[in-house]
Amino acid sequence: MTTAWLAATAALEPNCSKPAEMSLFTKIIRKEIPSCKVGAGELWYAFLDINPRRAGHTLVVPVEEKQRLAELSAESRAALMEGVADAQRRLGKVFDTQDFTVVLHDGPLAGQEVPHVHVHVMPRKPNDFARNDDIYEKLETCEEEERKARVDADETRKARSEEEMEKEATEIRRAMMETTW
Ligand code: AMP
């Protein structure tokens, strides 16, 4: 483990008897909760969103657990953007596009559900949504009932098995082995 990784995770191990509550995404990074990995760097981790708004919907998170972008160290923030670019290169190869919707809900009032900075990266294709900005409406929807209804209504947002998700993640992970970008 390097100094940078130790610094990024330091806040999770405070010097007191009560252990800090880890975020869902920290548990994913620590492999306490399963995820379909798309890529990773020393200070970031990218994985498929469990409730994809379109195929390839990826979340990129900093190892450093902070709720808001401004709270991250400059090093983590820069690494996060490297992670976003890395995910875009992989997704671009697999989904044959250079265009992405990249979204960050920076705090609960902005629609953040998980209090750990995360960037949504979604590859875009011509006419993938009836209206281009419909993708934002989908991102804001969090009610389970609505989610289920939309899964049925939208071909790009099918409920998927773990096997199906892992197949997609493997393809995206391998994409960089074949590209010269
Ligand atoms: P936000 O509304 O910006 O906070 O987005 C949180 C995202 O995390 C949502 O798109 C969820 O579908 C996604 N999510 C929640 N739990 C998991 C999980 N265990 N694995 C992958 N993605 C998740």
Short mmCIF file of C-alpha atoms and ligand atoms in Angstrom, two decimals:
data_model
loop_
_atom_site.label_atom_id
_atom_site.label_comp_id
_atom_site.label_asym_id
_atom_site.label_seq_id
_atom_site.Cartn_x
_atom_site.Cartn_y
_atom_site.Cartn_z
CA MET A 1 0.00 0.00 0.00
CA THR A 2 1.39 3.39 -0.94
CA THR A 3 1.43 6.64 1.01
CA ALA A 4 -1.27 8.14 -1.24
CA TRP A 5 -3.68 5.24 -0.65
CA LEU A 6 -3.02 5.33 3.10
CA ALA A 7 -3.68 9.08 3.16
CA ALA A 8 -6.91 8.63 1.17
CA THR A 9 -8.25 6.02 3.58
CA ALA A 10 -6.92 7.59 6.81
CA ALA A 11 -10.22 9.27 7.69
CA LEU A 12 -11.88 5.85 7.81
CA GLU A 13 -9.75 4.71 10.72
CA PRO A 14 -9.97 7.42 13.37
CA ASN A 15 -7.99 7.04 16.54
CA CYS A 16 -10.94 6.31 18.83
CA SER A 17 -12.82 3.25 20.10
CA LYS A 18 -15.92 3.68 17.87
CA PRO A 19 -15.22 2.53 14.31
CA ALA A 20 -16.23 4.98 11.59
CA GLU A 21 -19.30 4.07 9.54
CA MET A 22 -18.11 3.27 6.04
CA SER A 23 -20.09 4.41 3.02
CA LEU A 24 -21.61 1.89 0.65
CA PHE A 25 -18.96 2.80 -1.93
CA THR A 26 -16.09 2.35 0.53
CA LYS A 27 -17.46 -1.11 1.26
CA ILE A 28 -17.48 -1.75 -2.49
CA ILE A 29 -13.88 -0.50 -2.86
CA ARG A 30 -12.87 -2.76 0.04
CA LYS A 31 -14.71 -5.66 -1.62
CA GLU A 32 -17.01 -6.11 1.37
CA ILE A 33 -19.89 -5.64 -1.08
CA PRO A 34 -19.64 -7.10 -4.61
CA SER A 35 -19.39 -4.88 -7.67
CA CYS A 36 -18.69 -5.23 -11.37
CA LYS A 37 -15.33 -3.50 -11.72
CA VAL A 38 -14.69 -1.48 -14.87
CA GLY A 39 -11.31 -0.03 -13.93
CA ALA A 40 -9.26 1.22 -10.99
CA GLY A 41 -6.35 3.45 -10.12
CA GLU A 42 -4.55 3.95 -6.85
CA LEU A 43 -7.00 6.65 -5.73
CA TRP A 44 -10.17 5.78 -7.67
CA TYR A 45 -12.43 2.85 -8.49
CA ALA A 46 -14.92 2.47 -11.37
CA PHE A 47 -17.79 -0.03 -11.48
CA LEU A 48 -21.14 -0.57 -13.17
CA ASP A 49 -24.17 1.16 -11.68
CA ILE A 50 -26.52 -1.48 -10.29
CA ASN A 51 -29.48 0.39 -11.76
CA PRO A 52 -28.20 1.48 -15.17
CA ARG A 53 -29.99 4.32 -16.96
CA ARG A 54 -28.44 3.05 -20.15
CA ALA A 55 -25.98 0.29 -21.11
CA GLY A 56 -22.48 0.90 -19.74
CA HIS A 57 -23.63 3.28 -16.96
CA THR A 58 -20.52 3.49 -14.78
CA LEU A 59 -19.78 5.11 -11.42
CA VAL A 60 -16.29 6.46 -10.72
CA VAL A 61 -15.52 7.05 -7.03
CA PRO A 62 -12.50 8.35 -5.16
CA VAL A 63 -10.98 6.00 -2.58
CA GLU A 64 -11.02 8.98 -0.24
CA GLU A 65 -14.45 8.94 1.38
CA LYS A 66 -15.85 12.46 1.28
CA GLN A 67 -19.40 13.58 0.60
CA ARG A 68 -18.59 16.59 -1.55
CA LEU A 69 -16.10 17.38 -4.29
CA ALA A 70 -14.72 20.40 -2.41
CA GLU A 71 -13.86 18.22 0.61
CA LEU A 72 -11.56 15.93 -1.37
CA SER A 73 -7.82 16.46 -1.38
CA ALA A 74 -6.55 18.04 -4.58
CA GLU A 75 -4.77 14.78 -5.33
CA SER A 76 -7.97 12.71 -5.02
CA ARG A 77 -9.92 15.21 -7.12
CA ALA A 78 -7.35 15.09 -9.89
CA ALA A 79 -7.21 11.28 -9.71
CA LEU A 80 -11.02 11.11 -9.88
CA MET A 81 -10.99 13.01 -13.17
CA GLU A 82 -8.31 10.64 -14.47
CA GLY A 83 -10.66 7.80 -13.50
CA VAL A 84 -13.51 9.44 -15.41
CA ALA A 85 -11.32 9.79 -18.51
CA ASP A 86 -10.14 6.19 -18.17
CA ALA A 87 -13.75 4.96 -17.94
CA GLN A 88 -14.65 7.05 -20.98
CA ARG A 89 -11.84 5.52 -23.03
CA ARG A 90 -12.98 2.01 -22.15
CA LEU A 91 -16.69 2.71 -22.61
CA GLY A 92 -16.02 4.59 -25.84
CA LYS A 93 -14.31 1.57 -27.28
CA VAL A 94 -17.04 -0.87 -26.28
CA PHE A 95 -20.02 1.33 -27.14
CA ASP A 96 -18.41 2.96 -30.16
CA THR A 97 -18.85 6.58 -29.10
CA GLN A 98 -16.89 9.61 -27.95
CA ASP A 99 -19.89 11.27 -26.32
CA PHE A 100 -20.90 10.87 -22.68
CA THR A 101 -23.24 12.30 -20.13
CA VAL A 102 -21.06 12.92 -17.06
CA VAL A 103 -22.95 13.84 -13.89
CA LEU A 104 -22.02 14.47 -10.27
CA HIS A 105 -24.72 15.06 -7.64
CA ASP A 106 -22.66 17.09 -5.16
CA GLY A 107 -24.65 16.71 -1.93
CA PRO A 108 -28.16 15.55 -1.00
CA LEU A 109 -29.93 18.70 -2.19
CA ALA A 110 -28.44 18.02 -5.61
CA GLY A 111 -29.92 14.51 -5.63
CA GLN A 112 -27.03 12.58 -4.07
CA GLU A 113 -28.22 9.28 -2.61
CA VAL A 114 -24.91 7.83 -1.46
CA PRO A 115 -22.85 10.27 0.66
CA HIS A 116 -19.55 9.50 -1.05
CA VAL A 117 -18.48 11.51 -4.11
CA HIS A 118 -19.26 9.60 -7.31
CA VAL A 119 -19.34 10.54 -10.97
CA HIS A 120 -21.90 8.96 -13.29
CA VAL A 121 -20.43 8.23 -16.73
CA MET A 122 -22.95 7.21 -19.39
CA PRO A 123 -22.03 6.59 -23.03
CA ARG A 124 -24.39 8.30 -25.47
CA LYS A 125 -25.53 7.22 -28.91
CA PRO A 126 -27.70 8.96 -31.49
CA ASN A 127 -31.39 8.88 -30.47
CA ASP A 128 -30.72 6.77 -27.37
CA PHE A 129 -33.38 8.85 -25.57
CA ALA A 130 -36.47 10.35 -27.14
CA ARG A 131 -35.42 13.75 -25.79
CA ASN A 132 -31.70 14.19 -25.08
CA ASP A 133 -32.19 15.55 -21.57
CA ASP A 134 -34.50 12.71 -20.52
CA ILE A 135 -31.37 11.05 -19.15
CA TYR A 136 -31.30 13.63 -16.32
CA GLU A 137 -34.86 12.86 -15.36
CA LYS A 138 -33.93 9.20 -15.13
CA LEU A 139 -30.95 10.00 -12.92
CA GLU A 140 -33.13 11.89 -10.49
CA THR A 141 -35.66 9.11 -10.15
CA CYS A 142 -35.01 7.14 -7.01
CA GLU A 143 -38.36 5.68 -5.95
CA GLU A 144 -38.21 1.90 -6.24
CA GLU A 145 -41.68 1.68 -7.77
CA GLU A 146 -40.78 4.16 -10.44
CA ARG A 147 -37.56 2.35 -11.10
CA LYS A 148 -39.38 -0.91 -11.72
CA ALA A 149 -41.90 0.79 -13.99
CA ARG A 150 -39.15 2.37 -16.03
CA VAL A 151 -37.21 -0.87 -16.30
CA ASP A 152 -40.23 -2.37 -17.99
CA ALA A 153 -40.79 0.67 -20.16
CA ASP A 154 -37.28 1.25 -21.43
CA GLU A 155 -35.15 -1.14 -23.41
CA THR A 156 -31.94 0.60 -22.32
CA ARG A 157 -32.71 0.01 -18.65
CA LYS A 158 -33.49 -3.64 -18.19
CA ALA A 159 -33.07 -5.25 -14.82
CA ARG A 160 -30.00 -7.39 -15.26
CA SER A 161 -28.55 -10.49 -13.69
CA GLU A 162 -25.15 -10.38 -12.00
CA GLU A 163 -23.83 -12.60 -14.80
CA GLU A 164 -25.03 -10.14 -17.42
CA MET A 165 -23.45 -7.21 -15.55
CA GLU A 166 -20.16 -9.05 -15.09
CA LYS A 167 -20.07 -9.91 -18.80
CA GLU A 168 -20.42 -6.21 -19.67
CA ALA A 169 -17.83 -5.17 -17.06
CA THR A 170 -15.32 -7.74 -18.35
CA GLU A 171 -15.73 -6.42 -21.88
CA ILE A 172 -15.14 -2.83 -20.69
CA ARG A 173 -12.13 -3.82 -18.55
CA ARG A 174 -10.56 -5.61 -21.50
CA ALA A 175 -11.22 -2.75 -23.92
CA MET A 176 -8.00 -0.95 -23.04
CA MET A 177 -5.89 -3.96 -23.87
CA GLU A 178 -6.97 -3.65 -27.49
CA THR A 179 -6.90 0.12 -27.94
CA THR A 180 -3.98 2.34 -28.88
CA TRP A 181 -5.45 5.53 -27.37
P1 AMP B 1 -26.74 9.36 -6.84
O1 AMP B 1 -28.22 9.49 -6.98
O2 AMP B 1 -25.98 10.32 -7.71
O3 AMP B 1 -26.28 9.38 -5.41
O4 AMP B 1 -26.38 7.92 -7.42
C1 AMP B 1 -26.20 6.78 -6.64
C2 AMP B 1 -26.11 5.64 -7.61
O5 AMP B 1 -25.58 4.50 -6.94
C3 AMP B 1 -27.46 5.22 -8.19
O6 AMP B 1 -27.43 5.37 -9.60
C4 AMP B 1 -27.58 3.75 -7.79
O7 AMP B 1 -28.18 2.96 -8.78
C5 AMP B 1 -26.13 3.37 -7.54
N1 AMP B 1 -25.93 2.26 -6.63
C6 AMP B 1 -26.50 2.09 -5.41
N2 AMP B 1 -26.06 0.95 -4.86
C7 AMP B 1 -25.19 0.38 -5.74
C8 AMP B 1 -24.41 -0.81 -5.74
N3 AMP B 1 -24.41 -1.66 -4.71
N4 AMP B 1 -23.63 -1.07 -6.82
C9 AMP B 1 -23.62 -0.22 -7.86
N5 AMP B 1 -24.33 0.93 -7.92
C10 AMP B 1 -25.11 1.23 -6.86
#
